[in-house]
Short mmCIF file of C-alpha atoms in Angstrom, two decimals:
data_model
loop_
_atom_site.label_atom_id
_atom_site.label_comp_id
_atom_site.label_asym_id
_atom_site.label_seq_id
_atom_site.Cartn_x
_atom_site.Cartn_y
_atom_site.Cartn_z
CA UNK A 1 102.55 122.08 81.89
CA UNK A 2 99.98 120.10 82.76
CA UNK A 3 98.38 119.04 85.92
CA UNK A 4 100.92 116.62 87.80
CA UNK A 5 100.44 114.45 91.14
CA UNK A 6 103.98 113.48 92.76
CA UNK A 7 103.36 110.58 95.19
CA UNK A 8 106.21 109.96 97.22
CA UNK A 9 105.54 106.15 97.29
CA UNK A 10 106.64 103.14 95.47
CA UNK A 11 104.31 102.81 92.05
CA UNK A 12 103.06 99.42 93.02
CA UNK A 13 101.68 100.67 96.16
CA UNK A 14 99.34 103.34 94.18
CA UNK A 15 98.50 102.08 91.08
CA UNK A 16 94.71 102.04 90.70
CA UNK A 17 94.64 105.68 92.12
CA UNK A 18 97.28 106.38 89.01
CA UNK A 19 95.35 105.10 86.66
CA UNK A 20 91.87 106.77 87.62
CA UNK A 21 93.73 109.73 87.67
CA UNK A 22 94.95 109.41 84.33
CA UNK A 23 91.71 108.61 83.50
CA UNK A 24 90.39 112.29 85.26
CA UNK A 25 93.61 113.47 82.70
CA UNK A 26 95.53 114.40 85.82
CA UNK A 27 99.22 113.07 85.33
CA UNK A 28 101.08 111.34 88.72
CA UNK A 29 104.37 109.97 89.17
CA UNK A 30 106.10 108.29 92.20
CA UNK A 31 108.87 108.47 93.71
CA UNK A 32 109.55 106.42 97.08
CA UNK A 33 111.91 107.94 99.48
CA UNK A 34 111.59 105.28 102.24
CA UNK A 35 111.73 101.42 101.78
CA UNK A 36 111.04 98.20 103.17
CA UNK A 37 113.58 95.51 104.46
CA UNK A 38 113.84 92.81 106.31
CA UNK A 39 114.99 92.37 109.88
CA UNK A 40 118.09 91.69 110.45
CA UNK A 41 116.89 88.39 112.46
CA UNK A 42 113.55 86.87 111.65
CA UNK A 43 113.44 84.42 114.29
CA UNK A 44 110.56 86.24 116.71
CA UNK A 45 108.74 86.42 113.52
CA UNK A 46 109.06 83.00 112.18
CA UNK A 47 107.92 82.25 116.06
CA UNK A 48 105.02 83.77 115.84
CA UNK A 49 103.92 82.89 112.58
CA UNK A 50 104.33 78.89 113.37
CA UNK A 51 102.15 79.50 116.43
CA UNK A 52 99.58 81.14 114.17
CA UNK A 53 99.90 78.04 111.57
CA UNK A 54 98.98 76.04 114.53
CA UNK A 55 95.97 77.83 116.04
CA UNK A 56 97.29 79.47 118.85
CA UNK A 57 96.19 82.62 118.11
CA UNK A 58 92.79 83.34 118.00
CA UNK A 59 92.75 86.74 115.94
CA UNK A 60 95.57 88.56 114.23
CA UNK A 61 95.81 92.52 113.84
CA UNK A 62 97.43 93.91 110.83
CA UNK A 63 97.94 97.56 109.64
CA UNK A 64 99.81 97.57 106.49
CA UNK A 65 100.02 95.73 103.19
CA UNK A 66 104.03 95.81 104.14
CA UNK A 67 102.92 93.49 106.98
CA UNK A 68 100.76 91.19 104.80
CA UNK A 69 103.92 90.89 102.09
CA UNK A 70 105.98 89.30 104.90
CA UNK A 71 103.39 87.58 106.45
CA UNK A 72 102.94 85.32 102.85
CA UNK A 73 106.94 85.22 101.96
CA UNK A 74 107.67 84.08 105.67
CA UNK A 75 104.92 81.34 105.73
CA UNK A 76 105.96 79.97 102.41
CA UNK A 77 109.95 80.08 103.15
CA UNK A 78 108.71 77.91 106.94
CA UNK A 79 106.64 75.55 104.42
CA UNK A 80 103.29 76.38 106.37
CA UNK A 81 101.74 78.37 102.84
CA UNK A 82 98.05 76.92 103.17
CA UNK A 83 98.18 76.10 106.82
CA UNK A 84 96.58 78.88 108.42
CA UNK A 85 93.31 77.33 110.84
CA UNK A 86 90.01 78.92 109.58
CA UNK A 87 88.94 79.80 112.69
CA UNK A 88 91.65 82.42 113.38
CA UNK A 89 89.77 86.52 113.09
CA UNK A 90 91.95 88.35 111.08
CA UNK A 91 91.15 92.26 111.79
CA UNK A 92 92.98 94.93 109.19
CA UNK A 93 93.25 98.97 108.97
CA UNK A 94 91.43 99.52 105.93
CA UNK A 95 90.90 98.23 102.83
CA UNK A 96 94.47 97.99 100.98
CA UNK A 97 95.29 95.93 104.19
CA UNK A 98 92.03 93.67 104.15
CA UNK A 99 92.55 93.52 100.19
CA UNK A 100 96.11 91.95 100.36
CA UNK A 101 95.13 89.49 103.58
CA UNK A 102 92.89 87.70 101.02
CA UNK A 103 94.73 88.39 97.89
CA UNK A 104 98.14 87.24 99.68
CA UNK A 105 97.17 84.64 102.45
CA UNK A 106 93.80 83.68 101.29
CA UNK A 107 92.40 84.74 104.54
CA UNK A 108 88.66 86.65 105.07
CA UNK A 109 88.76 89.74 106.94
CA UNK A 110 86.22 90.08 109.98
CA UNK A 111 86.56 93.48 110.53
CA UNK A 112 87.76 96.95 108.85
CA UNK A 113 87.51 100.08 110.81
CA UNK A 114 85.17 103.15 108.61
CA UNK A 115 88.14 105.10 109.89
CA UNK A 116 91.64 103.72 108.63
CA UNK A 117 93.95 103.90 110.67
CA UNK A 118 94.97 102.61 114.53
CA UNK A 119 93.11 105.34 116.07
CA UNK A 120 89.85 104.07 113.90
CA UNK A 121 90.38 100.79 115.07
CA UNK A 122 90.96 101.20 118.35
CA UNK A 123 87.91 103.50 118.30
CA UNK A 124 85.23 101.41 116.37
CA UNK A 125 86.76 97.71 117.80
CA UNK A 126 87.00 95.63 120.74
CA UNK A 127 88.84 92.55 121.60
CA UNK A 128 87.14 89.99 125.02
CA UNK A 129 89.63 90.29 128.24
CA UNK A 130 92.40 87.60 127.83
CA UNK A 131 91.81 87.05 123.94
CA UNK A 132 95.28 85.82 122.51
CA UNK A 133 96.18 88.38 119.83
CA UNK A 134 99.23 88.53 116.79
CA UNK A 135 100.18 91.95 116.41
CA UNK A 136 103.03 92.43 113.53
CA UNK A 137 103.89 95.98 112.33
CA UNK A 138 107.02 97.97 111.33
CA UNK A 139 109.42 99.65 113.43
CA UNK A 140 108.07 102.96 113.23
CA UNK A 141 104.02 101.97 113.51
CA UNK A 142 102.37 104.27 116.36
CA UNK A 143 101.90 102.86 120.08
CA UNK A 144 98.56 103.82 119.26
CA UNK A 145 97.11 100.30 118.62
CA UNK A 146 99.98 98.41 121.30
CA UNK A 147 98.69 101.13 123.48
CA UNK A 148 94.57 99.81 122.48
CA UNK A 149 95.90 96.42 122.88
CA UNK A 150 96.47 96.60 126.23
CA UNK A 151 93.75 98.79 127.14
CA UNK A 152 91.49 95.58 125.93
CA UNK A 153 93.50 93.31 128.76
CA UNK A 154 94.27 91.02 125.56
CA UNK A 155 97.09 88.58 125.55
CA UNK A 156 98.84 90.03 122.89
CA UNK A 157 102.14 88.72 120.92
CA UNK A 158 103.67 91.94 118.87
CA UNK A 159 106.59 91.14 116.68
CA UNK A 160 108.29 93.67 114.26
CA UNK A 161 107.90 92.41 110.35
CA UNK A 162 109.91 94.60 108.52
CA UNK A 163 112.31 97.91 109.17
CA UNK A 164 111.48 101.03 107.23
CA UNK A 165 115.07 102.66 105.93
CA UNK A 166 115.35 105.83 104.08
CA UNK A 167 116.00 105.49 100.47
CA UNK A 168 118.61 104.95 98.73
CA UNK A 169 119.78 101.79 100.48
CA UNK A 170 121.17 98.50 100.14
CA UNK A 171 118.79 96.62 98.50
CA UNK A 172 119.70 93.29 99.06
CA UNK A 173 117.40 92.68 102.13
CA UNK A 174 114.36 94.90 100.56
CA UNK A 175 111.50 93.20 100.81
CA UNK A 176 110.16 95.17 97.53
CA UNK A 177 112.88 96.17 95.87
CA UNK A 178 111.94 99.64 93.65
CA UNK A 179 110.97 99.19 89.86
CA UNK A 180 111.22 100.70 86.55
CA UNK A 181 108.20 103.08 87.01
CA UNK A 182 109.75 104.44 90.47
CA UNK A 183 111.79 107.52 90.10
CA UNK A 184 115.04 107.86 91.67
CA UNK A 185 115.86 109.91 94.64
CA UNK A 186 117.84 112.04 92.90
CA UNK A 187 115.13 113.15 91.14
CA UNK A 188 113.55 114.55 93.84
CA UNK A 189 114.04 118.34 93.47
CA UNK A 190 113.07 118.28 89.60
CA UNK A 191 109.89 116.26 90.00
CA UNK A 192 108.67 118.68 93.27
CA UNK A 193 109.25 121.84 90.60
CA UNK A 194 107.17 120.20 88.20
CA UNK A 195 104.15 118.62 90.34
CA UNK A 196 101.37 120.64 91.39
CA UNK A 197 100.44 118.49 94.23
CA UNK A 198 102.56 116.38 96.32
CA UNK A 199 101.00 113.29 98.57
CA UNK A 200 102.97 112.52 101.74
CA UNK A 201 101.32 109.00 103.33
CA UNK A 202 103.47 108.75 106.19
CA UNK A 203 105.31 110.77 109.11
CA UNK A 204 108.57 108.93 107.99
CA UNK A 205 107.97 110.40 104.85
CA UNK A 206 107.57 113.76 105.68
CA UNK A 207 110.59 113.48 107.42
CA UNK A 208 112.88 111.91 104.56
CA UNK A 209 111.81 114.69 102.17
CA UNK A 210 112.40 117.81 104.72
CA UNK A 211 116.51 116.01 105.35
CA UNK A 212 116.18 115.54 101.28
CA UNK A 213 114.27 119.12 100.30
CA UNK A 214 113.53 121.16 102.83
CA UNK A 215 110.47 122.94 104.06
CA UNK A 216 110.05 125.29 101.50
CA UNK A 217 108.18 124.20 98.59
CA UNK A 218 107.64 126.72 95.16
CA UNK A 219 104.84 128.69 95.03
CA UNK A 220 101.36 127.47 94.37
CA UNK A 221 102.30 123.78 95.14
CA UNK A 222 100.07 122.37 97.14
CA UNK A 223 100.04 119.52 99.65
CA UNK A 224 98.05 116.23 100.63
CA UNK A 225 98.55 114.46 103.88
CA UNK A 226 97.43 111.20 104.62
CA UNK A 227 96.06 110.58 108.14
CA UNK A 228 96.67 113.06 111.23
CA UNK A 229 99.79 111.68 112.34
CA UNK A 230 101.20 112.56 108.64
CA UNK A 231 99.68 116.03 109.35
CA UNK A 232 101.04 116.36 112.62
CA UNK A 233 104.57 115.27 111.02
CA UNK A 234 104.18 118.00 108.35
CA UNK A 235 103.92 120.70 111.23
CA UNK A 236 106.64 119.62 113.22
CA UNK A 237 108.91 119.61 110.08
CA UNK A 238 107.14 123.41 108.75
CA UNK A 239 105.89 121.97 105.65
CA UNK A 240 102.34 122.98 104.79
CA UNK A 241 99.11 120.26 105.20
CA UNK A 242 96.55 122.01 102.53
CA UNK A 243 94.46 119.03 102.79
CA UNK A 244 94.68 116.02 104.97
CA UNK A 245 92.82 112.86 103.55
CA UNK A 246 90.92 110.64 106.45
CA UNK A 247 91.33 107.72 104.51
CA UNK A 248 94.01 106.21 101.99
CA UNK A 249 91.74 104.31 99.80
CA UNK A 250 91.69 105.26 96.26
CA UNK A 251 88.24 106.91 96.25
CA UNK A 252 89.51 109.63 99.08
CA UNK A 253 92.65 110.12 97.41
CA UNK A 254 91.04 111.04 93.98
CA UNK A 255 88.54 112.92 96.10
CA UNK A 256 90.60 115.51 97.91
CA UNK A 257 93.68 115.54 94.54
CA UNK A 258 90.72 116.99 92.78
CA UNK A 259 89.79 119.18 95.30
CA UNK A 260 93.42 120.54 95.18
CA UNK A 261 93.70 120.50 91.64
CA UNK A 262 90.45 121.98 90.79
CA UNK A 263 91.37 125.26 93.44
CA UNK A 264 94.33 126.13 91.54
CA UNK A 265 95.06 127.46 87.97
CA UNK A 266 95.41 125.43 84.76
CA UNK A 267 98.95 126.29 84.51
CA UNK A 268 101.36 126.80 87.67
CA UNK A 269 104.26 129.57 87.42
CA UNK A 270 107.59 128.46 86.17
CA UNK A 271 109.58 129.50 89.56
#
C-alpha cells in the first residue's frame, strides 16, 4: 500500500493540494461528511446583499469560500451581478477566501490576516468606531469574530449564508451538491483503514466522523488538524491531533502531510 491522504472534504474544495501531492507521489482522496445548504429563508440575506449593491456598507468581512459561493449565486438570482460600489473594503480569512472574492465577485481584497482564521483577524485587524460592517458566515462559524466585531464598536449587520448539515442529506437545497470524485459516506470505514493520514478542517467535522467512526482509529494512522478550534474539537471528541496546521493554504497543508508521512514507515500494518 502506498502512502494515502484521506481528506474529509468535498474534492473541489482541495484540489491544488491533491494534485501537488500527487505530484510529491503521495495519493489523497476525499470524502465530505458535512455539506452546504441553503437557508431555509433567504430574505435577511437578500437584505443585506441589496444594501451592499447600493453602498451602504462600507467594508464586508468574510471567512469562508462557502460564504463567497452564496454571496455570487444570491447577487445574480436579485439581478445586482456587477453592481457592487468600488469603494466598499472587502476583508477575508486567508487566501482561499480572498482567492474566491475576486475569482467569484470580481472584488479586490484589502486585507488578509498572516494568521487564517477569526482569531488572526481579530488579532492583526482593526475596524474605526461606528464603521458600518457586512458580516455573513454559517451557522456554526465561532463568536470569535461577532465577538471582535463588537469589541471594535462597529455597526455591524451579520446574516447567516448557508447551514452546514451532516452528510448524507437531501440535496435539493445544497448549495454544492457532491461530485463524482467525492466518496460516499458509506465509505467511510474502508477509506480510514486504508489512509495513512487523515485531515479534519473543521470542529463539525470532527464531530460527524466520531457519531460516524468513533474515536479509535488503527494503529499508526496519523492525524492533521486544521486550526485550534479543530484541535480543540479533536480532544473533546478523544481523537488524537498529531499535528495541527496554522494555516489551510495549500503550502501548510503539503508542509505538515509530509511531515506526517515522512515520520512513519513506507508501508502501514494491515490491522
Amino acid at each position: 500500500m502506498g502512502r494515502t491522504v484521506l481528506f474529509l472534504r468535498p474534492t473541489r474544495r482541495a484540489a491544488s493540494t491533491l494534485q501537488r501531492l500527487s505530484a510529491r507521489g503521495i495519493a489523497a482522496r476525499c470524502l465530505p461528511l458535512i455539506g452546504t445548504f441553503w437557508p431555509p429563508d433567504t430574505g435577511a440575506l437578500d437584505r443585506a446583499l441589496r444594501r451592499l449593491a447600493a453602498g451602504d456598507y462600507q467594508q464586508v468581512m468574510l471567512t469562508s469560500v462557502s460564504t463567497v459561493q452564496v454571496f455570487a449565486e444570491r447577487l445574480a438570482h436579485l439581478g445586482l451581478a456587477g453592481s457592487l460600489p468600488p469603494q466598499t473594503r472587502w476583508v477575508a480569512v486567508g487566501e482561499s477566501t480572498a482567492a474566491a472574492i475576486t475569482r467569484l465577485l470580481g472584488q479586490p481584497v484589502a486585507f488578509v490576516p498572516q494568521r487564517h482564521s477569526a482569531a488572526g483577524l481579530v488579532a492583526e485587524y482593526e475596524l474605526p468606531a461606528g464603521c458600518p460592517v457586512l458580516y455573513a458566515h454559517g451557522d456554526l462559524a465561532s463568536p470569535v469574530l461577532a465577538d471582535g466585531l463588537r469589541g471594535w464598536d462597529a455597526k455591524v449587520d451579520e446574516v447567516i449564508a448557508y447551514f452546514t448539515r451532516p452528510l448524507p442529506h437531501d440535496q435539493a437545497a445544497a448549495i454544492e451538491p457532491p461530485t463524482i470524485e467525492d466518496l460516499p459516506v458509506d465509505a467511510l470505514a474502508r477509506s480510514v483503514a486504508e489512509s495513512q493520514v487523515i485531515v479534519f478542517s473543521a470542529p463539525s467535522i470532527v464531530n460527524r466522523f466520531r457519531e460516524l467512526y468513533g474515536s479509535t482509529l488503527p494503529p499508526g494512522t496519523r492525524t492533521l488538524m486544521i486550526g485550534q478550534p479543530t484541535a480543540r474539537a479533536a480532544a473533546a471528541a478523544g481523537l488524537p491531533s498529531d499535528l495541527v496546521a496554522g494555516n489551510p493554504d495549500p503550502d501548510s497543508l503539503i508542509t505538515a502531510i509530509e511531515e506526517l508521512v515522512g515520520a512513519m514507515p513506507e508501508e502501514k500494518e494491515e490491522s
